[in-house]
Coordinates of C-alpha atoms in Angstrom, one line a residue:
M1 CA -46.5 11.2 -30.7
P2 CA -49.4 13.6 -30.5
R3 CA -48.5 17.3 -30.6
A4 CA -49.8 17.8 -27.1
Q5 CA -47.1 15.4 -25.8
K6 CA -44.1 17.1 -27.4
D7 CA -45.0 20.8 -27.7
P8 CA -44.5 22.6 -24.3
S9 CA -46.8 25.4 -25.6
H10 CA -49.7 23.1 -26.2
P11 CA -52.4 23.4 -23.5
D12 CA -52.5 19.6 -22.9
F13 CA -48.7 19.3 -22.5
P14 CA -47.9 17.3 -19.2
H15 CA -46.4 20.2 -17.3
G16 CA -45.4 19.7 -13.7
T17 CA -44.2 16.1 -14.3
D18 CA -40.9 14.3 -14.9
R19 CA -42.2 13.2 -18.2
G20 CA -42.6 16.9 -19.2
Y21 CA -39.0 17.5 -18.3
W22 CA -37.8 14.8 -20.7
R23 CA -40.0 16.1 -23.5
G24 CA -38.6 19.6 -23.6
C25 CA -39.7 21.6 -20.6
K26 CA -36.3 21.7 -18.8
A27 CA -34.6 24.1 -16.3
G28 CA -34.8 27.7 -17.6
S29 CA -37.9 27.0 -19.8
P30 CA -41.1 28.9 -19.0
C31 CA -43.3 26.3 -17.1
P32 CA -46.8 27.4 -16.2
T33 CA -47.2 25.0 -13.2
T34 CA -45.8 24.9 -9.7
P35 CA -43.9 22.7 -9.1
T36 CA -42.3 23.0 -12.5
C37 CA -41.2 20.1 -14.7
A38 CA -37.6 20.7 -13.6
N39 CA -38.7 20.4 -9.9
A40 CA -40.6 17.2 -10.7
H41 CA -37.4 15.8 -12.4
A42 CA -35.2 16.7 -9.4
R43 CA -37.7 15.0 -7.1
A44 CA -37.7 11.8 -9.3
V45 CA -33.9 11.7 -9.3
K46 CA -33.9 12.0 -5.5
K47 CA -36.4 9.1 -5.2
A48 CA -34.3 6.9 -7.5
K49 CA -31.3 7.5 -5.2
W50 CA -33.4 6.6 -2.1
R51 CA -34.6 3.4 -3.7
A52 CA -31.0 2.4 -4.7
A53 CA -30.0 2.8 -1.1
G54 CA -33.0 1.0 0.3
I55 CA -34.6 4.2 1.6
L56 CA -37.9 5.7 0.5
P57 CA -39.3 9.2 1.0
P58 CA -41.9 9.6 3.7
S59 CA -44.8 9.5 1.2
A60 CA -43.8 6.2 -0.3
A61 CA -45.8 3.0 0.4
S62 CA -44.6 -0.2 2.2
R63 CA -42.4 1.7 4.6
V64 CA -41.5 1.5 8.3
D65 CA -40.1 3.9 10.8
A66 CA -36.3 4.1 10.6
Q67 CA -35.7 4.7 14.4
S68 CA -35.6 1.0 15.4
A69 CA -33.0 0.3 12.7
R70 CA -31.0 3.3 13.8
D71 CA -31.1 2.2 17.5
H72 CA -30.0 -1.3 16.5
I73 CA -27.0 0.0 14.5
A74 CA -26.0 2.2 17.5
R75 CA -26.0 -0.9 19.7
L76 CA -24.0 -2.9 17.2
L77 CA -21.4 -0.2 17.0
T78 CA -20.6 -0.5 20.7
Y79 CA -19.0 -4.0 20.1
K80 CA -15.3 -4.2 19.6
G81 CA -14.1 -3.6 16.1
A82 CA -17.6 -2.9 14.7
S83 CA -18.0 -0.4 11.9
E84 CA -20.7 0.7 9.5
E85 CA -19.0 -1.2 6.8
A86 CA -19.0 -4.4 8.8
I87 CA -22.6 -4.1 9.7
A88 CA -23.6 -3.3 6.1
R89 CA -21.7 -6.4 4.9
A90 CA -23.5 -8.6 7.5
A91 CA -26.9 -7.1 6.5
G92 CA -26.1 -7.5 2.8
L93 CA -26.6 -3.8 2.2
P94 CA -24.5 -1.0 0.8
S95 CA -22.7 1.0 3.5
V96 CA -24.3 4.2 2.1
T97 CA -27.6 3.0 3.4
L98 CA -26.4 2.8 7.0
N99 CA -24.7 6.2 6.7
Q100 CA -28.0 7.8 5.6
I101 CA -29.9 6.1 8.4
R102 CA -27.5 7.2 11.1
N103 CA -26.3 10.6 9.9
R104 CA -28.7 12.0 7.3
G105 CA -32.0 11.8 9.2
A106 CA -33.7 9.1 7.1
K107 CA -37.2 8.7 8.6
K108 CA -38.6 5.8 6.6
L109 CA -37.2 2.6 5.2
W110 CA -38.2 -0.2 3.0
R111 CA -39.6 -2.9 5.3
R112 CA -37.1 -5.4 3.9
T113 CA -34.2 -3.0 4.6
S114 CA -35.3 -2.6 8.2
E115 CA -35.7 -6.3 8.7
A116 CA -32.2 -7.0 7.2
I117 CA -30.6 -4.5 9.7
L118 CA -32.6 -5.8 12.7
A119 CA -31.6 -9.4 11.9
V120 CA -27.8 -8.6 12.2
T121 CA -26.3 -10.1 15.4
P122 CA -23.0 -9.1 17.1
A123 CA -21.6 -12.5 16.1
A124 CA -22.4 -11.7 12.4
V125 CA -20.7 -8.3 12.7
A126 CA -17.6 -9.9 14.3
A127 CA -17.3 -12.3 11.4
E128 CA -17.3 -9.3 9.0
V129 CA -14.7 -7.2 10.9
R130 CA -11.5 -7.1 8.9
L131 CA -9.0 -8.1 11.6
T132 CA -5.3 -8.1 11.0
P133 CA -2.7 -10.5 12.6
S134 CA -0.8 -8.5 15.2
A135 CA 2.5 -10.3 15.0
P136 CA 4.1 -8.1 12.3
Y137 CA 3.1 -5.0 14.3
A138 CA 4.4 -6.4 17.5
T139 CA 7.8 -7.0 15.9
K140 CA 7.9 -3.5 14.4
L141 CA 6.9 -1.9 17.7
R142 CA 9.7 -3.6 19.5
A143 CA 12.1 -2.7 16.7
L144 CA 11.3 1.0 17.3
G145 CA 13.2 0.5 20.6
V146 CA 16.4 0.4 18.6
L147 CA 15.7 4.0 17.6
G148 CA 14.9 4.9 21.2
Y149 CA 11.1 4.8 21.2
S150 CA 9.6 2.9 24.1
V151 CA 6.3 1.0 23.7
R152 CA 4.7 3.2 26.3
W153 CA 5.6 6.3 24.4
C154 CA 4.3 4.7 21.2
S155 CA 0.9 4.1 23.0
Q156 CA 0.7 7.8 24.0
R157 CA 1.7 9.0 20.5
S158 CA -0.6 6.7 18.5
G159 CA -3.6 6.9 20.9
V160 CA -4.0 3.1 21.0
N161 CA -2.8 0.5 23.5
A162 CA 0.5 -0.5 21.7
S163 CA 1.6 -2.4 24.8
E164 CA -1.0 -5.1 24.3
V165 CA 0.1 -5.5 20.7
A166 CA 3.9 -5.5 21.4
L167 CA 3.6 -8.0 24.2
G168 CA 1.5 -10.4 22.1
R169 CA -1.6 -10.2 24.2
R170 CA -3.8 -9.5 21.1
P171 CA -3.5 -12.0 18.3
T172 CA -5.4 -9.7 16.0
I173 CA -5.9 -5.9 15.7
T174 CA -8.9 -3.9 14.4
P175 CA -8.8 -1.5 11.5
R176 CA -8.7 1.5 13.8
V177 CA -5.6 0.1 15.7
R178 CA -3.9 -0.9 12.4
Q179 CA -4.4 2.6 10.9
A180 CA -3.1 4.3 14.1
L181 CA 0.1 2.1 14.2
D182 CA 0.7 2.5 10.4
A183 CA 0.5 6.3 10.8
L184 CA 3.0 6.0 13.7
F185 CA 5.5 3.9 11.7
D186 CA 5.3 6.3 8.8
E187 CA 6.1 9.2 11.1
I188 CA 9.0 7.9 13.1
S189 CA 10.4 4.6 11.7
D190 CA 13.1 6.4 9.7
R191 CA 14.5 8.7 12.4
P192 CA 15.9 8.2 15.9
A193 CA 14.2 9.5 19.0
T194 CA 15.4 12.8 20.5
P195 CA 14.5 14.8 23.7
A196 CA 12.4 17.0 21.3
D197 CA 10.0 14.0 21.1
G198 CA 9.4 14.4 24.8
I199 CA 11.6 11.5 25.8
P200 CA 14.5 12.1 28.3
Q201 CA 17.9 11.1 26.9
P202 CA 18.5 8.5 29.7
I203 CA 15.2 6.8 28.7
I204 CA 16.2 6.8 25.0
D205 CA 19.6 5.3 25.8
R206 CA 18.1 2.6 28.1
T207 CA 15.4 1.7 25.5
I208 CA 18.1 1.3 22.8
R209 CA 20.2 -1.0 25.0
E210 CA 17.2 -3.2 25.9
A211 CA 16.0 -3.5 22.3
R212 CA 19.5 -4.4 21.0
A213 CA 20.0 -6.9 23.9
A214 CA 16.7 -8.5 22.8
G215 CA 18.1 -9.0 19.3
Y216 CA 16.1 -6.4 17.5
H217 CA 17.2 -4.3 14.6
P218 CA 16.0 -0.9 13.2
P219 CA 12.5 -1.0 11.6
A220 CA 13.9 -0.7 8.1
C221 CA 15.4 -4.2 8.5
Y222 CA 11.9 -5.8 8.6
D223 CA 9.4 -6.3 5.8
D224 CA 5.6 -5.8 5.9
D225 CA 5.2 -9.2 7.4
G226 CA 7.7 -8.5 10.2
E227 CA 10.3 -10.8 8.7
L228 CA 13.9 -9.8 9.1
I229 CA 15.6 -8.7 5.9
L230 CA 19.2 -9.9 6.3
R231 CA 20.7 -7.7 3.6
A232 CA 19.2 -4.6 5.3
I233 CA 21.1 -5.2 8.5
P234 CA 24.2 -2.9 8.7
G235 CA 27.4 -5.0 8.9
H236 CA 25.7 -8.3 7.9
P237 CA 27.7 -10.3 5.3
W238 CA 24.9 -10.0 2.8
S239 CA 24.8 -6.2 3.3
L240 CA 28.5 -5.9 2.9
F241 CA 28.5 -7.9 -0.3
D242 CA 25.7 -5.8 -1.6
E243 CA 27.8 -2.7 -1.0
Q244 CA 30.7 -4.1 -2.8
A245 CA 28.5 -5.0 -5.8
A246 CA 26.9 -1.6 -5.9
R247 CA 30.2 0.2 -5.7
K248 CA 31.7 -1.8 -8.6
L249 CA 28.6 -1.4 -10.8
E250 CA 28.6 2.4 -10.2
T251 CA 32.3 2.6 -11.1
L252 CA 31.7 0.7 -14.3
R253 CA 28.7 2.8 -15.1
S254 CA 30.7 6.0 -14.6
Y255 CA 33.3 4.8 -17.0
L256 CA 30.9 3.7 -19.8
T257 CA 28.6 6.7 -19.8
G258 CA 29.3 10.2 -21.0
F259 CA 32.5 9.4 -22.9
R260 CA 34.5 9.8 -19.7
T261 CA 38.2 9.1 -19.4
I262 CA 39.5 6.8 -16.7
A263 CA 40.6 9.8 -14.6
Q264 CA 37.1 11.4 -14.9
A265 CA 35.3 8.2 -14.1
A266 CA 37.5 7.6 -11.0
E267 CA 36.8 11.1 -9.8
D268 CA 33.1 10.8 -10.5
A269 CA 32.8 7.4 -8.7
G270 CA 35.2 8.4 -5.8
V271 CA 37.7 5.5 -6.5
T272 CA 41.2 5.3 -7.8
E273 CA 42.1 5.0 -11.5
K274 CA 43.4 1.5 -10.8
E275 CA 40.0 0.5 -9.6
V276 CA 38.4 1.8 -12.8
Q277 CA 40.9 -0.1 -14.9
R278 CA 40.3 -3.2 -12.8
V279 CA 36.5 -3.2 -13.3
A280 CA 36.8 -2.4 -17.0
K281 CA 39.1 -5.3 -17.5
A282 CA 36.9 -7.6 -15.5
A283 CA 33.9 -6.6 -17.6
G284 CA 35.8 -7.3 -20.9
I285 CA 35.8 -3.6 -22.0
A286 CA 39.6 -2.8 -21.6
G287 CA 41.5 -2.7 -24.9
L288 CA 38.5 -2.7 -27.1
E289 CA 37.9 0.0 -29.8
G290 CA 35.4 0.9 -32.4
K291 CA 32.4 -1.5 -33.1
P292 CA 33.5 -4.2 -30.6
R293 CA 33.8 -1.6 -27.9
R294 CA 30.3 -0.3 -28.6
A295 CA 28.8 -3.8 -28.7
A296 CA 30.5 -4.7 -25.4
T297 CA 29.4 -1.5 -23.8
A298 CA 25.8 -1.9 -24.8
A299 CA 25.8 -5.5 -23.4
V300 CA 27.3 -4.4 -20.1
L301 CA 24.9 -1.4 -19.7
D302 CA 22.0 -3.8 -20.4
V303 CA 23.0 -5.8 -17.3
I304 CA 23.4 -2.7 -15.2
H305 CA 20.0 -1.4 -16.3
D306 CA 18.4 -4.7 -15.4
A307 CA 19.9 -4.4 -11.9
D308 CA 18.6 -0.8 -11.7
D309 CA 15.1 -1.9 -12.7
G310 CA 15.0 -4.7 -10.1
H311 CA 14.9 -7.4 -12.8
L312 CA 18.4 -8.6 -11.6
D313 CA 19.9 -8.8 -8.2
I314 CA 22.8 -6.4 -7.9
V315 CA 25.1 -9.1 -6.7
H316 CA 24.0 -11.4 -9.5
A317 CA 24.7 -8.5 -12.0
A318 CA 28.2 -8.0 -10.6
L319 CA 29.0 -11.7 -10.7
K320 CA 27.6 -11.9 -14.3
L321 CA 30.0 -9.0 -15.4
G322 CA 32.9 -10.6 -13.6
L323 CA 33.2 -7.7 -11.1
L324 CA 32.9 -10.1 -8.1
S325 CA 33.9 -13.7 -7.5
P326 CA 31.5 -16.2 -5.8
H327 CA 34.6 -17.9 -4.4
A328 CA 35.9 -14.9 -2.6
T329 CA 36.4 -15.3 1.2
T330 CA 33.9 -12.5 1.8
A331 CA 31.2 -14.0 -0.5
P332 CA 28.3 -15.4 1.6
K333 CA 27.4 -18.6 -0.2
D334 CA 23.8 -18.3 0.8
H335 CA 23.3 -14.8 -0.6
P336 CA 20.3 -14.8 -3.0
G337 CA 22.3 -13.1 -5.7
I338 CA 25.0 -15.8 -5.6
E339 CA 22.3 -18.6 -5.6
A340 CA 20.6 -16.9 -8.6
Y341 CA 24.0 -16.7 -10.4
Y342 CA 24.6 -20.4 -10.0
A343 CA 21.1 -21.2 -11.0
E344 CA 21.6 -19.3 -14.3
L345 CA 24.9 -21.2 -14.9
R346 CA 23.1 -24.5 -14.4
E347 CA 20.3 -23.4 -16.8
Q348 CA 22.9 -22.5 -19.5
K349 CA 24.5 -26.0 -19.2
K350 CA 21.2 -27.8 -19.9
P351 CA 20.8 -29.2 -23.4
H352 CA 18.5 -27.1 -25.6
D353 CA 15.6 -28.5 -27.5
G354 CA 16.7 -30.8 -30.2
E355 CA 20.1 -31.4 -28.6
E356 CA 21.1 -34.7 -26.9
A357 CA 22.3 -34.6 -23.4
A358 CA 26.0 -35.5 -23.1

């Protein structure tokens, strides 16, 4: 490279250009021209960003006025559910392009960018709107009644028409409605209504009675799809069996960790000493000493840890350790944990590779 092209002090150095910036005349260096090489570089970077977004500076060639595209975007946004993101997807453009046209005063566009925006129809936008089925939201809105929140109050609180959703008049909801209802559920789905929420106590009581009469349960008893979680319903056979399993597993854990005595484990778990002895015997721990005791303890704790981590249903874990019986009168035969336990037994009875079936 000639000296004139790489020495900023040379009289023929390309000062005042982006090329000069990259060859050594950077910000802070004495540049004899105005604009400086650093100014020219900043301008080149800005132009590159404009080109990436489909927008050119006013001095660029092959440009058209941005106002017609801006007006068309404004018209499209008046349609239900429309958003900048949906219009951008329909036009095949990045959403930043529409944001710059609408909010950052872009005056000129590439002709192809303007044509892509003007070609977007309301039907094309509707096809790109991310609509969500309303059925799960309808169920959860009605379930809020069990806590004392009426659908009318939910509409006022969320700022959207929750009544249309709860009554099934809208098969789908827009992102704006979905976000408003999600925020409402996060705020109140774990606490009952009180007069402090602006709801008179008689209205709260009536709302609770009507929701229960309609067969609804608290919101925590439903999953994200609005499906009822039977084991989350207080008093349901599945829930009661879960409580039994959790209590016995916790009693056994208290006895096996921390070198506790039977009396200490009973106090820690809030049960009698006989109950501690009973679960220890059921798990095969009672009467063991030394190395056999340590091996049995490790095996039992592995099962309990699997239940803690969610790898094993708690009822399945309790059955596997002998803490519960699947034949008990209180055992719901259709409980997922019982079904998983029987499936494991059937799998163990299958002949292994290389063995002949009986």
